[in-house]
Structure formats: structure tokens, C-alpha cells
Coordinates of C-alpha atoms (C1' of nucleotides) in Angstrom, one line a residue:
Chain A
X1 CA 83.1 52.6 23.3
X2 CA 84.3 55.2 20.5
X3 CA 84.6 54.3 17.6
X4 CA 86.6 57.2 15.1
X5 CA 87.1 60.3 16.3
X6 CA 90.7 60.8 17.7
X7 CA 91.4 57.7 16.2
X8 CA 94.6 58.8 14.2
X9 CA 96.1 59.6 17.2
X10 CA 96.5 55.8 18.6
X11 CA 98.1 54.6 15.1
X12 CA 100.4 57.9 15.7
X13 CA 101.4 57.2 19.3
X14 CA 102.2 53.1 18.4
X15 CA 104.4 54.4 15.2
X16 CA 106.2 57.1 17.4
X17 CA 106.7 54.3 20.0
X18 CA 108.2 51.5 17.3
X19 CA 109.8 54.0 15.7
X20 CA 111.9 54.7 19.3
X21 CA 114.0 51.5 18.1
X22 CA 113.0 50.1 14.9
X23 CA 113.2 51.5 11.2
X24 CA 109.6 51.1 9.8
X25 CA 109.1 51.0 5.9
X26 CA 106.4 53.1 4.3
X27 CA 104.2 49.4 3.5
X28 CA 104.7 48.6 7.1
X29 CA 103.8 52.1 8.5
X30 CA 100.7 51.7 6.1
X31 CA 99.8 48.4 7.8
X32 CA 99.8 49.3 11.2
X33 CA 97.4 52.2 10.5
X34 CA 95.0 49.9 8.6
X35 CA 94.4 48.4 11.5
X36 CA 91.0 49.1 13.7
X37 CA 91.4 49.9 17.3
X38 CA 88.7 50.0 19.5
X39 CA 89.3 53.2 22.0
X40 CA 88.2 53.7 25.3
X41 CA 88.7 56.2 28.1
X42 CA 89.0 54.8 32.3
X43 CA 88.6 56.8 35.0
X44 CA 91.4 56.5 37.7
X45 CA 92.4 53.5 39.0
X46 CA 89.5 51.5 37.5
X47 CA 90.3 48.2 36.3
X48 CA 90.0 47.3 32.5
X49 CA 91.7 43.4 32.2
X50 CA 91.9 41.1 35.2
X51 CA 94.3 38.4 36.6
X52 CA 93.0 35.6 35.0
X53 CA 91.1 36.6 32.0
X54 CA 91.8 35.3 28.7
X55 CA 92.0 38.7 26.3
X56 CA 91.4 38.4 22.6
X57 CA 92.6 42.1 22.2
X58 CA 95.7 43.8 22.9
X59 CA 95.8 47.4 24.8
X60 CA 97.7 50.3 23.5
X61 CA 97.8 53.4 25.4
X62 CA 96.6 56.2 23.8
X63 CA 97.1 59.2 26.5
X64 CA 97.3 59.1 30.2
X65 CA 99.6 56.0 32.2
X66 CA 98.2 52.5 32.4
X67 CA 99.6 50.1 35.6
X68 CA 100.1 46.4 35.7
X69 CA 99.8 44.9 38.7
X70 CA 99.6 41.5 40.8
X71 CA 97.4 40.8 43.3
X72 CA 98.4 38.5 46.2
X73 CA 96.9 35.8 47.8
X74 CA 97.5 38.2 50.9
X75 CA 95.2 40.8 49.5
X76 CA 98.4 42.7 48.6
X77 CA 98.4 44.4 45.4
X78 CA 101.9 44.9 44.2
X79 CA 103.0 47.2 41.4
X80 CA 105.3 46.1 38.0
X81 CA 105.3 48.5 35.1
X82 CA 103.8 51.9 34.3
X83 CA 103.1 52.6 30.6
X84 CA 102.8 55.8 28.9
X85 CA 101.2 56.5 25.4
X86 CA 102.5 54.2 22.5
X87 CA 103.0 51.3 24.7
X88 CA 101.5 48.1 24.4
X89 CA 101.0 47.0 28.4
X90 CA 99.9 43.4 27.8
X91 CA 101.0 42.4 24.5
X92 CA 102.3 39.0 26.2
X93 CA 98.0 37.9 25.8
X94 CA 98.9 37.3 22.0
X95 CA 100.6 34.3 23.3
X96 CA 100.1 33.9 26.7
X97 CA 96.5 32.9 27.5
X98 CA 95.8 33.5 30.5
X99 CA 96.6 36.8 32.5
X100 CA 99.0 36.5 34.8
X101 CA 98.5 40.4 36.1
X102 CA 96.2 43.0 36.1
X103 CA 96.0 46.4 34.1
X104 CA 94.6 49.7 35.5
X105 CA 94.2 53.2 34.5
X106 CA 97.1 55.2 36.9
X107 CA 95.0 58.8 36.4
X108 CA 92.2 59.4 33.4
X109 CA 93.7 57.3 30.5
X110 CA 92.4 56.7 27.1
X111 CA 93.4 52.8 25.9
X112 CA 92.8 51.4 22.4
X113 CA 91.9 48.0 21.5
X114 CA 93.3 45.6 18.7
X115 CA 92.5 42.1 18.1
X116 CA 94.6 39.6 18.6
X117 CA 93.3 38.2 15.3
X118 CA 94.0 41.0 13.3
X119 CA 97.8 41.8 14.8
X120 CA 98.5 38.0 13.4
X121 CA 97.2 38.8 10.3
X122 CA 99.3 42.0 10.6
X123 CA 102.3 40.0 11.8
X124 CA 102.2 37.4 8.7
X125 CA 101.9 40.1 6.0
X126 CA 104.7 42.0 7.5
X127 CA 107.0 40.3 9.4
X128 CA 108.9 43.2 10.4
X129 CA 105.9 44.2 12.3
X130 CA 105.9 41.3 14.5
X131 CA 109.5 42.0 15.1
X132 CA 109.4 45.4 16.0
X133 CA 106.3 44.4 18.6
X134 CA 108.5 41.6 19.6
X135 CA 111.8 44.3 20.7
X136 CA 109.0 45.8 22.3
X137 CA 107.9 43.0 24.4
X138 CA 111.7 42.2 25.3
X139 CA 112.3 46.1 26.3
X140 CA 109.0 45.4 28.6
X141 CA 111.2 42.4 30.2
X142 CA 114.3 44.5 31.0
X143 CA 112.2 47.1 32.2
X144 CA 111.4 44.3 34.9
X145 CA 114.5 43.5 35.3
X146 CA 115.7 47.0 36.7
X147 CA 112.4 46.9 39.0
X148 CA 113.7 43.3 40.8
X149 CA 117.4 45.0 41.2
X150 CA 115.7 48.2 42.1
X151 CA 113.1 46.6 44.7
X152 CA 115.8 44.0 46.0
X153 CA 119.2 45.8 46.0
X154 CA 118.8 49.7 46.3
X155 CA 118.2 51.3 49.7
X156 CA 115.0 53.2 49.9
X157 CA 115.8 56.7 48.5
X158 CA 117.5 55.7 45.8
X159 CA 114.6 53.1 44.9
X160 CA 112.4 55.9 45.0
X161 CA 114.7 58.3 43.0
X162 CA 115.6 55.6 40.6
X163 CA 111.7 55.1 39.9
X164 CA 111.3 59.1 39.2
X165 CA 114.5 59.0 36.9
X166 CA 113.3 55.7 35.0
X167 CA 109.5 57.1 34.4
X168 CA 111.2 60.6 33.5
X169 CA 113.2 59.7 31.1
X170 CA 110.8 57.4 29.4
X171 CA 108.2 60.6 29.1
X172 CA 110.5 62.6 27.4
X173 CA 111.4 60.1 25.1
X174 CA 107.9 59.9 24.3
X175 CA 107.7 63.5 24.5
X176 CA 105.5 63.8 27.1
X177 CA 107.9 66.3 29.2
X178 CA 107.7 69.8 28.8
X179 CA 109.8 72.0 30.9
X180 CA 111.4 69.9 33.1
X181 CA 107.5 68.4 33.9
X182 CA 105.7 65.3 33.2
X183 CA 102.2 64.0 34.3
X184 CA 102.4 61.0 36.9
X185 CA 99.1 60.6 38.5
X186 CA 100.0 58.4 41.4
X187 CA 99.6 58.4 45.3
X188 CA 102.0 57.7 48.2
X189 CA 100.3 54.6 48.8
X190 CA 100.4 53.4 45.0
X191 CA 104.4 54.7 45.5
X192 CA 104.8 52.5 48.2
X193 CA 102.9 49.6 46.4
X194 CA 105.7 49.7 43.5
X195 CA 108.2 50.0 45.6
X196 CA 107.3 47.8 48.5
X197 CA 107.8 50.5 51.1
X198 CA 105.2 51.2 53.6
X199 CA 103.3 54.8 53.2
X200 CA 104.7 56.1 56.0
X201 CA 108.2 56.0 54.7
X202 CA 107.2 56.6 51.3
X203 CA 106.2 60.0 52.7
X204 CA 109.0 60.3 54.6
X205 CA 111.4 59.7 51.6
X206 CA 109.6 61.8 49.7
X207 CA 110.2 64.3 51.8
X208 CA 114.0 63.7 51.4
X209 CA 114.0 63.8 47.7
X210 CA 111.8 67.5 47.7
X211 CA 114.5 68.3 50.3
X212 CA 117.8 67.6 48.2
X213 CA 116.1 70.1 45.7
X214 CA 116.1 67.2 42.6
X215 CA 112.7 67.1 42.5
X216 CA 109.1 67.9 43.1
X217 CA 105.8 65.9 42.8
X218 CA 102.9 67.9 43.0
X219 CA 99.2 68.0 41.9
X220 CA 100.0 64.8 39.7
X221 CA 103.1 66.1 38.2
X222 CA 106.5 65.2 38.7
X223 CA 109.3 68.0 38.2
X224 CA 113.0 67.4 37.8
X225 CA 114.9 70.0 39.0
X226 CA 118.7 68.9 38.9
X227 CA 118.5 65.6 36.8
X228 CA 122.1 64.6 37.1
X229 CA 122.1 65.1 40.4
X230 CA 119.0 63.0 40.6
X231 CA 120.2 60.4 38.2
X232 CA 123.4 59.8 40.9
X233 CA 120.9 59.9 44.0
X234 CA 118.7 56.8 42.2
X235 CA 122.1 55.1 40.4
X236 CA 120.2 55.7 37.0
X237 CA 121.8 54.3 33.8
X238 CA 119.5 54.6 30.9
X239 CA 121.1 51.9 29.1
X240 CA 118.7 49.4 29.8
X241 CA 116.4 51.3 28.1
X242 CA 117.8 50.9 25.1
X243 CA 116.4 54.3 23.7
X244 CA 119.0 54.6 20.6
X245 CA 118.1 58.0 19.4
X246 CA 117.8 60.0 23.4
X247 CA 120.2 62.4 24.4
X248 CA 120.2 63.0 28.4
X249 CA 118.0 66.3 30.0
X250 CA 119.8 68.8 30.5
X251 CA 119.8 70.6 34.2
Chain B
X1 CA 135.3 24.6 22.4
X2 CA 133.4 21.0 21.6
X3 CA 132.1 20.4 18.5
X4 CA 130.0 16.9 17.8
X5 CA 129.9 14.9 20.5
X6 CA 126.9 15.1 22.8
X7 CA 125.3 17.7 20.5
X8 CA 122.2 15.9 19.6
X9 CA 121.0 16.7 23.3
X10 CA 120.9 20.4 23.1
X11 CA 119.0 20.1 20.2
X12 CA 116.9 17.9 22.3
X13 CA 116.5 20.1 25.2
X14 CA 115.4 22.9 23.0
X15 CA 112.8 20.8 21.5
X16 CA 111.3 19.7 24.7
X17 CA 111.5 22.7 26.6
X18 CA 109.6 24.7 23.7
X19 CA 107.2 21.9 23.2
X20 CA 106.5 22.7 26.7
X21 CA 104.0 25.4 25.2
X22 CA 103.8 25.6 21.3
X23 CA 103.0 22.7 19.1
X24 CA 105.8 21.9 16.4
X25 CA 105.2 20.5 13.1
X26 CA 108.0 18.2 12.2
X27 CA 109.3 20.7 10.1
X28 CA 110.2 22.8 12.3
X29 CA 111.3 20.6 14.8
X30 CA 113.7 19.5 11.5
X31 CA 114.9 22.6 11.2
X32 CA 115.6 23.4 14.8
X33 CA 117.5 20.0 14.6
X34 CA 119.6 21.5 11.5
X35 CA 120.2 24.8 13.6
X36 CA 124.4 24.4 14.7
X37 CA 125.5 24.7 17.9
X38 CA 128.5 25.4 19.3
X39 CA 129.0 24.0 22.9
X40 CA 131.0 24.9 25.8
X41 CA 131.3 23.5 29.5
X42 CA 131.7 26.3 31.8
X43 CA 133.0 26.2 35.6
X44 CA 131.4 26.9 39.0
X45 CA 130.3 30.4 38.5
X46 CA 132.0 31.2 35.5
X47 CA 130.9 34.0 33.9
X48 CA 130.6 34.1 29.8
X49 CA 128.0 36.4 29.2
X50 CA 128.9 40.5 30.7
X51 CA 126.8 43.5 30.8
X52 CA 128.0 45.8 27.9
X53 CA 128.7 42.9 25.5
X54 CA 127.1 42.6 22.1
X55 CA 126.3 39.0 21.6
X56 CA 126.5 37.5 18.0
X57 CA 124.9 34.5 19.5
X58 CA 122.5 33.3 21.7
X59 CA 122.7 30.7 24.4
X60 CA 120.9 27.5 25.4
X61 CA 121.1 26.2 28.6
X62 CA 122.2 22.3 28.0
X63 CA 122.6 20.9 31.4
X64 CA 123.7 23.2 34.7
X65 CA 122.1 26.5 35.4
X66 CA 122.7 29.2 34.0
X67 CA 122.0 32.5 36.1
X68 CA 121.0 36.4 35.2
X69 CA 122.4 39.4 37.2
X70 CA 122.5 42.9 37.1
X71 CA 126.1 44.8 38.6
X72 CA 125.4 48.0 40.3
X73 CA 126.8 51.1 40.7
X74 CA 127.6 49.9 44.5
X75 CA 129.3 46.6 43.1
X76 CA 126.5 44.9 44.4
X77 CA 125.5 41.5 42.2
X78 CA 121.4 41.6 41.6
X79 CA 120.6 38.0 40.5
X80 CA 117.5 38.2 38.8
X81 CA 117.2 34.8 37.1
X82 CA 117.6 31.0 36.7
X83 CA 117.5 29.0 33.7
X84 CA 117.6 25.6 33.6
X85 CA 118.6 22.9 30.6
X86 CA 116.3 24.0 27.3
X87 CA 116.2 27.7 28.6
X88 CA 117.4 30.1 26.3
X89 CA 118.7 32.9 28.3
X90 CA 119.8 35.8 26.3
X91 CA 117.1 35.2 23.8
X92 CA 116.5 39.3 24.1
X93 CA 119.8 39.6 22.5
X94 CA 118.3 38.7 18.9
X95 CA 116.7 42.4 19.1
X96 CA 118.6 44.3 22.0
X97 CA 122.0 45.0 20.6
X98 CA 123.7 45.8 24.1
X99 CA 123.6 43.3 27.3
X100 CA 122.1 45.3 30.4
X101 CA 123.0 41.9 32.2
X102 CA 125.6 39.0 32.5
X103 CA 125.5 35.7 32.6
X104 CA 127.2 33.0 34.4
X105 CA 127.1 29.3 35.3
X106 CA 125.7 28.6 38.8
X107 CA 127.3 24.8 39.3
X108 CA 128.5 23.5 36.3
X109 CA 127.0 24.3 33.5
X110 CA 127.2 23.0 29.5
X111 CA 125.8 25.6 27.4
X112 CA 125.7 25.7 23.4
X113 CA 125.8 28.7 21.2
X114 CA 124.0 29.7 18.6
X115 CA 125.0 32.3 15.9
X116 CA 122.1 34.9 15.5
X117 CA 122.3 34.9 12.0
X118 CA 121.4 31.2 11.9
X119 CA 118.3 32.1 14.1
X120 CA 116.9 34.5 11.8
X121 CA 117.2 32.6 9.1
X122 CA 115.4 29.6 10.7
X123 CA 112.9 32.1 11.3
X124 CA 112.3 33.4 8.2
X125 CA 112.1 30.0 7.0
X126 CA 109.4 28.5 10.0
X127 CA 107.6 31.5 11.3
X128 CA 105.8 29.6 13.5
X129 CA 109.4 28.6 15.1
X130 CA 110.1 32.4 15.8
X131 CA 106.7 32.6 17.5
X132 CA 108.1 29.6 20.1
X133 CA 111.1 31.4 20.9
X134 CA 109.0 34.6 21.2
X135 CA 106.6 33.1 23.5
X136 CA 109.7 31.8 25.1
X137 CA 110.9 35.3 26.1
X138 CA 107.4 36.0 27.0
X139 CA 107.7 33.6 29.6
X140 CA 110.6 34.8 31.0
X141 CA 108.8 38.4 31.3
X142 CA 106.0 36.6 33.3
X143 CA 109.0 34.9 35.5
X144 CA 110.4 38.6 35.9
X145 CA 107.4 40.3 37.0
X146 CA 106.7 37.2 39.7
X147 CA 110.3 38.0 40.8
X148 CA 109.9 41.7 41.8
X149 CA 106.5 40.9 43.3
X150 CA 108.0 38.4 45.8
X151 CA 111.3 41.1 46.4
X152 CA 109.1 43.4 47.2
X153 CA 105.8 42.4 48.7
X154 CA 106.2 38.7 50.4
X155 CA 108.2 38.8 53.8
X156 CA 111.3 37.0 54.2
X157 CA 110.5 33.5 54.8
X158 CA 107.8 33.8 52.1
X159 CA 110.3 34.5 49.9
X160 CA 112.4 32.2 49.9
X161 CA 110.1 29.7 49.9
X162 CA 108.5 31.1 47.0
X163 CA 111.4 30.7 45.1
X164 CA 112.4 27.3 45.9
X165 CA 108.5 26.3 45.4
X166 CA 109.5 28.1 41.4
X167 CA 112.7 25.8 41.1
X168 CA 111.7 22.9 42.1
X169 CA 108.4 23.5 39.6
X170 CA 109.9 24.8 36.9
X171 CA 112.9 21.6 37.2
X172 CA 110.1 19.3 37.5
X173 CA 108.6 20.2 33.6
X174 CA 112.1 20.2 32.8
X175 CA 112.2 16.4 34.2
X176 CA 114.7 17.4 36.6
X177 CA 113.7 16.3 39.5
X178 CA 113.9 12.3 40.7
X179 CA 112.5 11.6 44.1
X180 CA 111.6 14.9 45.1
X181 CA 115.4 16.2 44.6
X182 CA 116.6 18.4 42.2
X183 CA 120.4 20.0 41.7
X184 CA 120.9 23.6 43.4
X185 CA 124.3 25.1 43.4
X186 CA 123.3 27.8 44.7
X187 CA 125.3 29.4 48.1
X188 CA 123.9 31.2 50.9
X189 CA 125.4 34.8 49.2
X190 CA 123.6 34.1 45.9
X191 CA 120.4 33.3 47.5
X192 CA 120.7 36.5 49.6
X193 CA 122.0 38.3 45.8
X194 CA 118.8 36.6 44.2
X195 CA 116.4 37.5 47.5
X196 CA 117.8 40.9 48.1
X197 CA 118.4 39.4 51.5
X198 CA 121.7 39.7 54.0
X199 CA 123.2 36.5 54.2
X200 CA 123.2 36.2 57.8
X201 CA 119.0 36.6 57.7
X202 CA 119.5 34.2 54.6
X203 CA 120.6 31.5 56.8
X204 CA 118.6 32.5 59.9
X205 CA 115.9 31.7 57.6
X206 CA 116.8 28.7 55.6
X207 CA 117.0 26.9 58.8
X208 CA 113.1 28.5 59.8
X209 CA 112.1 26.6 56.7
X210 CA 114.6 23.2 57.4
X211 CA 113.1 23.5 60.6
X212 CA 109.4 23.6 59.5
X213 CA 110.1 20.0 57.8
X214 CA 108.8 21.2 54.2
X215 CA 112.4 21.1 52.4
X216 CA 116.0 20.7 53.0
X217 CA 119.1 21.8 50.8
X218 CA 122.1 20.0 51.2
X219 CA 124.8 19.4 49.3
X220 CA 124.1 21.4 46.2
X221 CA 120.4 19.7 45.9
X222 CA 116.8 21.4 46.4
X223 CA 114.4 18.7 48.5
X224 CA 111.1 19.1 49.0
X225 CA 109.2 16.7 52.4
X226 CA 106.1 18.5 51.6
X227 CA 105.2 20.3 48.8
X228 CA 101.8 21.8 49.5
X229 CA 102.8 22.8 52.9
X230 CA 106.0 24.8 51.6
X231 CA 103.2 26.1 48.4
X232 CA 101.7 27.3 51.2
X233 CA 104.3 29.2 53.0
X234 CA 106.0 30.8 49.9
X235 CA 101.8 32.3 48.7
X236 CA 102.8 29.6 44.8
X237 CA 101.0 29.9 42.5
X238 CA 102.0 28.2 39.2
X239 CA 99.9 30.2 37.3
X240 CA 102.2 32.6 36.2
X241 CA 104.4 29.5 34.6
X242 CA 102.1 29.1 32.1
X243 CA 102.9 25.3 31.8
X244 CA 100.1 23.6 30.0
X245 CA 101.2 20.0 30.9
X246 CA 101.7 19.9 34.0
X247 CA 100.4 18.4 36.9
X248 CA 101.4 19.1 40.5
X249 CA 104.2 17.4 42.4
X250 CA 102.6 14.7 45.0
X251 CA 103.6 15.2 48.2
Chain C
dC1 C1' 148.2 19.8 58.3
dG2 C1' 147.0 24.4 57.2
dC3 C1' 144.5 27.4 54.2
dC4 C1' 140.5 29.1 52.1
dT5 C1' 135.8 29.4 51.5
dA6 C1' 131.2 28.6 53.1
dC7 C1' 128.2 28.3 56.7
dT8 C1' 126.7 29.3 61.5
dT9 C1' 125.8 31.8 65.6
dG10 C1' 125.5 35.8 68.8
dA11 C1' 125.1 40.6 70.2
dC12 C1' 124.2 45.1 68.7
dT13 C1' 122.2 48.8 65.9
dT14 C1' 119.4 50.8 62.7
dA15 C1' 115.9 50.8 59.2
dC16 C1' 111.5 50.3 58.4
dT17 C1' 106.9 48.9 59.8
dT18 C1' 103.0 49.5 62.5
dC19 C1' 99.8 52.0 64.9
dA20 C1' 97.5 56.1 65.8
dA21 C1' 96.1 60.7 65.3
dA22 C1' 96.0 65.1 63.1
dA23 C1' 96.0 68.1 59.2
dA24 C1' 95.1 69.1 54.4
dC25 C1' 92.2 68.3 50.5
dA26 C1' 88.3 67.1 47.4
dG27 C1' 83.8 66.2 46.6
dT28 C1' 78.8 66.5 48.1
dG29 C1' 74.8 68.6 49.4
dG30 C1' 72.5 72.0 52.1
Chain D
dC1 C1' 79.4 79.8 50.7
dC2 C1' 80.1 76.6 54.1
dA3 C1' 79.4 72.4 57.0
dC4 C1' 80.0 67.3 56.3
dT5 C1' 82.2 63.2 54.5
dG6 C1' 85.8 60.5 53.0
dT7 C1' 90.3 60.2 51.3
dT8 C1' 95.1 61.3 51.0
dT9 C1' 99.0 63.2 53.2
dT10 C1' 101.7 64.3 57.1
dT11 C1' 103.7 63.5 61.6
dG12 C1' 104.9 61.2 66.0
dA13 C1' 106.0 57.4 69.0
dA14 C1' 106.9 52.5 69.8
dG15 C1' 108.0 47.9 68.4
dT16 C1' 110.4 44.7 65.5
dA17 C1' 112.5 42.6 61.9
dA18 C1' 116.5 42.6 59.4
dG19 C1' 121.2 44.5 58.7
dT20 C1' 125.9 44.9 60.4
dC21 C1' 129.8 43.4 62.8
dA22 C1' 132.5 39.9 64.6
dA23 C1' 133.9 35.5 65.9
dG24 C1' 133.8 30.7 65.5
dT25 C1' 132.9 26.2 63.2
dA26 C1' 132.8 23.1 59.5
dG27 C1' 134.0 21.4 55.2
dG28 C1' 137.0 20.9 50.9
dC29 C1' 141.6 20.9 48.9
dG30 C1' 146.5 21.4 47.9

DNA sequence: CGCCTACTTGACTTACTTCAAAAACAGTGG
DNA sequence: CCACTGTTTTTGAAGTAAGTCAAGTAGGCG
């Protein structure tokens, strides 16, 4: 555990990220940064809440991606949302007791810790909190719902070029892109684990997309070379995003 | 347009479904029973809700099913959802100004309409109201994520079963179900739209699972012969429904 | 009765999975 | 620096499940 010492930065990263679709006042902004996260970095792929616990904190990710996941009664451990820094990847636990999922570090990622307590208090002192955390819980759900119509009703490249455009797009809104590049430290069998493709033709349609000259992963990076052209090959419409203030790459 | 008659029940439904998981002070229930609805009776796969539209109002399920779907760039129909009466299903439209879905009534369906306004106002006035609907929406995130995990990682029969083993739960707690039967109007495209499924392998594998003596579905209705065995084959767990009541169906 | 829609069935084709093995790579310790 | 280990990626070949296509049946309704 670390207590101080980078602190600022999670408060930062959660403002930046409610800011993304809610207008903060100044006595709200205050509030959220007089609360006390906890930080803490994983290594890669380790495990920091479990299906089934029963959190009394919330997670907010400070740098690096976080995963949730569900295990299956077959041993099968099947993908559902990446986060990047400023979200909040299992702020359903302030109501929801039990975990219905798991969350993981994707590569090295540093995660901060609220009580739940303390978020309530937040929430009841400044309702417009809660609200904006709420949006931010129902953009989580319709991030879901592109990942059933994804996983059920695209053919495998475009699944697998829709997930590159979706996790692009939300980087550089959080400006984590730089140059056409953004981190994404996950393997072909992880790939194939979100999108319910076996590795073998995860590699394969890989090897496609690097072909068609959209886009490159490499050494934990993703590069976007032609984006619209990408955008068509995965069927990518932002709008479910609901990012108000993003204008689309260019390329 | 009806106004009056037969409106005390969607009140009702709304009551019982969120009592499901939050306990309300009669206060609030009073002011939920205050809260005016507006209802309408909508045909056979009707659809009143489209992707683009900018609801003023939200929608309760009062008797029917109501159903979610995404419209792809192929002209495809993704159904990613199913609410049943007391479901609110375009709760997300309080915060998320645009639809990124439709809606439509899968048999037919009574819903009642409720201006936004009039919900943020309740809220303001019973906190602890807004926290039911919220953990309402969280539910359905928690129904979302179950949904790509069985798309993507159960095989086909598993599927399927899975999601009539969800229905037939989920219209149970709703009280929906009277000798093991609950309505269905669901056809053999929709399930294969819902399943991401052709409908010839839809069928094929229907009658697999009619044949296997767990269930039947006839005539617009969902039967279950024996429940744990068809748990079984469709990998249920009810965890992820968070319903706090509930026992298991006999059988 | 005839029309339309929903369901059913069969034959064929193709996508993807599975299995297996090799190559590339990263980390470890000599 | 280089063998040694384990992991990830790549590739190939074979098998199979599911999609497509097409035709036929059954059920509901004017």
C-alpha cells in the first residue's frame, strides 16, 4: 500500500474522466479531491477483487488498463470491459454486494481505492457527484452492450477491428494516444478470450488486420495507421460512447 | 394514449419489482405512487423506442416484454435485452441524451411513460428513491455482461438454454410464472437475433433441448419439465441476478 | 381457399476449432 | 555471453460445427 505520493494524480484522472460528460462545479471538484484513496500498483494479470467478494471500496484506475472478467463453470475465463485511467471498473459494488465478475491488472497498472462509505457521504453532500458517477456507470452498460452485438453479430475481423477502434478511441479521449499510439498490454490469447475466438484465428486475423495496413500491435502497443479505413473494416460508430466533446483522429 | 384506467398497476409493478432489492420507506413508495404515467398498449413487435431518439421520458414495462436491440451497419437486428413487467428499460436515458438502441414490444406489450422531469424531481425529493432506480440500471449492467459471456464463450446449446434458464428466473421474481409456464413471444429469428445464432441452427437446437425433456416452447410460452437439469446444460448461475428473495424453482 | 409468415428439414459449403509442432522471445542461472 | 526453461506467437493440416441455400410443411387470417 502507498499512501501520498502521486496521490494528486488519481483525483486528476477521476475529474478528467467526469469531466468527459458532466459539468463539475468548483464545490464539487473540491469534494472529490477531499476524498482519500488508497493506491496500489499490480503486476500483470494479477488479480486484485474476485467473483464473489463483497468490496467495501471502489477501484479507480490510476495508470495502466484494468480487465473485468467472468469465470465459467467450464474453467473458461471470458473477457467484458477494459478500463483505462479515470475509470471506475467496479463501481456497481456500491450497490451490488456481491461480485458478479472479476478485475485484473491487463499490463503493470496502478489502481486507487475509495470507500464505499466515504463516496456515500460524498454522494449526499453533493448530489451532482452521485450523478455524474451514476452517467458513468450507465456509459459502462452501453459499453456492454456493443460487446454482445460485437461478440454475437460481427464476423470475426471486424469483431477484432471493432475492439481496436472502440479501445482507441477511448485512449485518446483520455489522452492516452500519442501519435497515432496507445498502450494495450494484452496477448492473443487474452484477444481471443474477449472476443470468443480461438488463438489460432485470433492470430490469423491479426494477421489480416497488420496486412490491410490499418493497424499494428506490437511490443504492447497498438498503432492506427488509417483510422477511417479501420473504423469501416470494424463498423465503428462512436456514438455509443457518448463522448460529447471528441472530434474523430485524423488519418 | 390511455389515461386512468388500469394505472394503479404500473405503479404497482414498479413498486414490486424495485422492492425486489432496495427497501422503501412509505414515503417513497408514496411518492412513486404520485409519479404520472402515461400508458400505451403497443402491438406484436412494435417498435416505440429508435436508436438516435432523444427521450423526454422513460419507460416501464407494465405487462408484455419489452425488448433492446442494437441495428447494424449490415441491417442486421442485435437483440441484447428483455424486460419484463416493473422493468424500466431505458432508465439510461435520464443521463445519456442520445438512444444507441431501440426498443420494441416482443408480444404485446402495455408500457407507461414517464416524463424525465418528473423523475428528477422525485429524486431530489427521496434520494434514496434515485438510488433504487440506480441500482436498477446496475442490474441491468450485470444482465449485459452475463449476455456477452454466454455469446461468446458457451456453445450453442448452452446458450440457449442459458437464456431460457434467465427468463424463466427472472419471470418467476416477477411472479410470472404459474405451473412452470411463463409467456415467450419470442420467434425462432429473434432468438437466433438475441443468440447471434442462424435460425436454421436455432431450430436444429431448440428441438436438441425439446428433445432432452428439460423444456418445451409452444405457443408463445416458456416451459420448464426440469429445471436443474436444463441449469445444468445452460452452466446458470443466478448469481449475477442479484435477487435477494428468491428461492429456486422446484423441479 | 389461397396467401403470408413461421417453422422444419435436408444437402452443401465454409468458417472456425482443435490438435500438433515449430519458431520467436523473455527470463534465469551458469 | 550463452545454454536452458517456459511462455507466447506462428503456421499447418484435419475435423467439425454452424452457416447458407433451398425446398417443403404447417399454421393463422382475410
Amino acid at each position: 500500500m502507498i499512501f501520498g505520493g502521486g496521490m494528486e494524480k488519481a483525483h486528476d484522472v477521476l475529474i478528467r474522466n467526469l469531466c468527459e460528460h458532466t459539468a463539475l462545479a468548483p464545490e464539487e471538484i473540491a469534494e472529490i479531491r477531499s476524498l482519500t484513496f488508497t493506491q496500489r500498483d499490480f503486476a500483470p494479470n494479477e488479480n486484485f477483487v474476485h467473483q464473489g467478494d463483497e468490496p467495501e471500496h471502489s477501484a479507480l484506475v490510476v495508470s495502466g488498463m484494468v480487465a473485468r472478467y467472468h469465470l465459467l463453470g467450464s474453467g473458461r475465463r471470458q473477457y467484458l470491459a477494459f478500463h483505462l485511467s479515470g475509470d471506475l471498473p467496479d463501481s456497481q459494488s456500491l450497490f451490488i454486494d456481491q461480485m458478479d465478475h472479476g478485475l485484473s491488472a491487463l499490463g503493470q497498472a496502478s489502481v486507487a481505492f475509495i470507500p464505499h462509505r466515504e463516496l456515500f457521504a460524498a454522494f449526499r453532500r453533493r448530489p451532482n457527484f452521485a450523478l455524474a458517477v451514476w452517467r458513468e456507470t450507465l456509459l459502462d452498460a452501453s459499453i456492454f452492450r456493443e460487446a454482445i452485438t460485437n461478440n454475437s453479430a460481427r464476423p470475426m475481423p471486424a469483431r477484432m477491428a471493432h475492439l481496436f477502434c472502440e479501445l482507441f478511441y477511448r485512449a485518446r479521449a483520455a489522452q492516452l494516444v500519442r501519435s497515432n499510439r496507445c498502450r494495450l498490454p494484452i496477448s492473443l490469447a487474452q484477444l481471443g478470450e474477449t472476443l470468443g475466438m480461438a488463438i489460432a484465428t485470433v492470430n490469423r486475423t491479426l494477421a489480416d488486420l497488420r496486412q490491410s495496413g490499418t493497424m499494428d500491435l506490437r511490443d504492447s502497443e497498438l498503432i492506427v495507421l488509417k483510422w477511417r479505413e479501420l473504423q469501416r473494416l470494424g463498423d465503428f460508430t462512436p456514438a455509443y460512447l457518448h463522448l460529447k466533446r471528441q472530434s474523430p483522429p485524423r488519418l
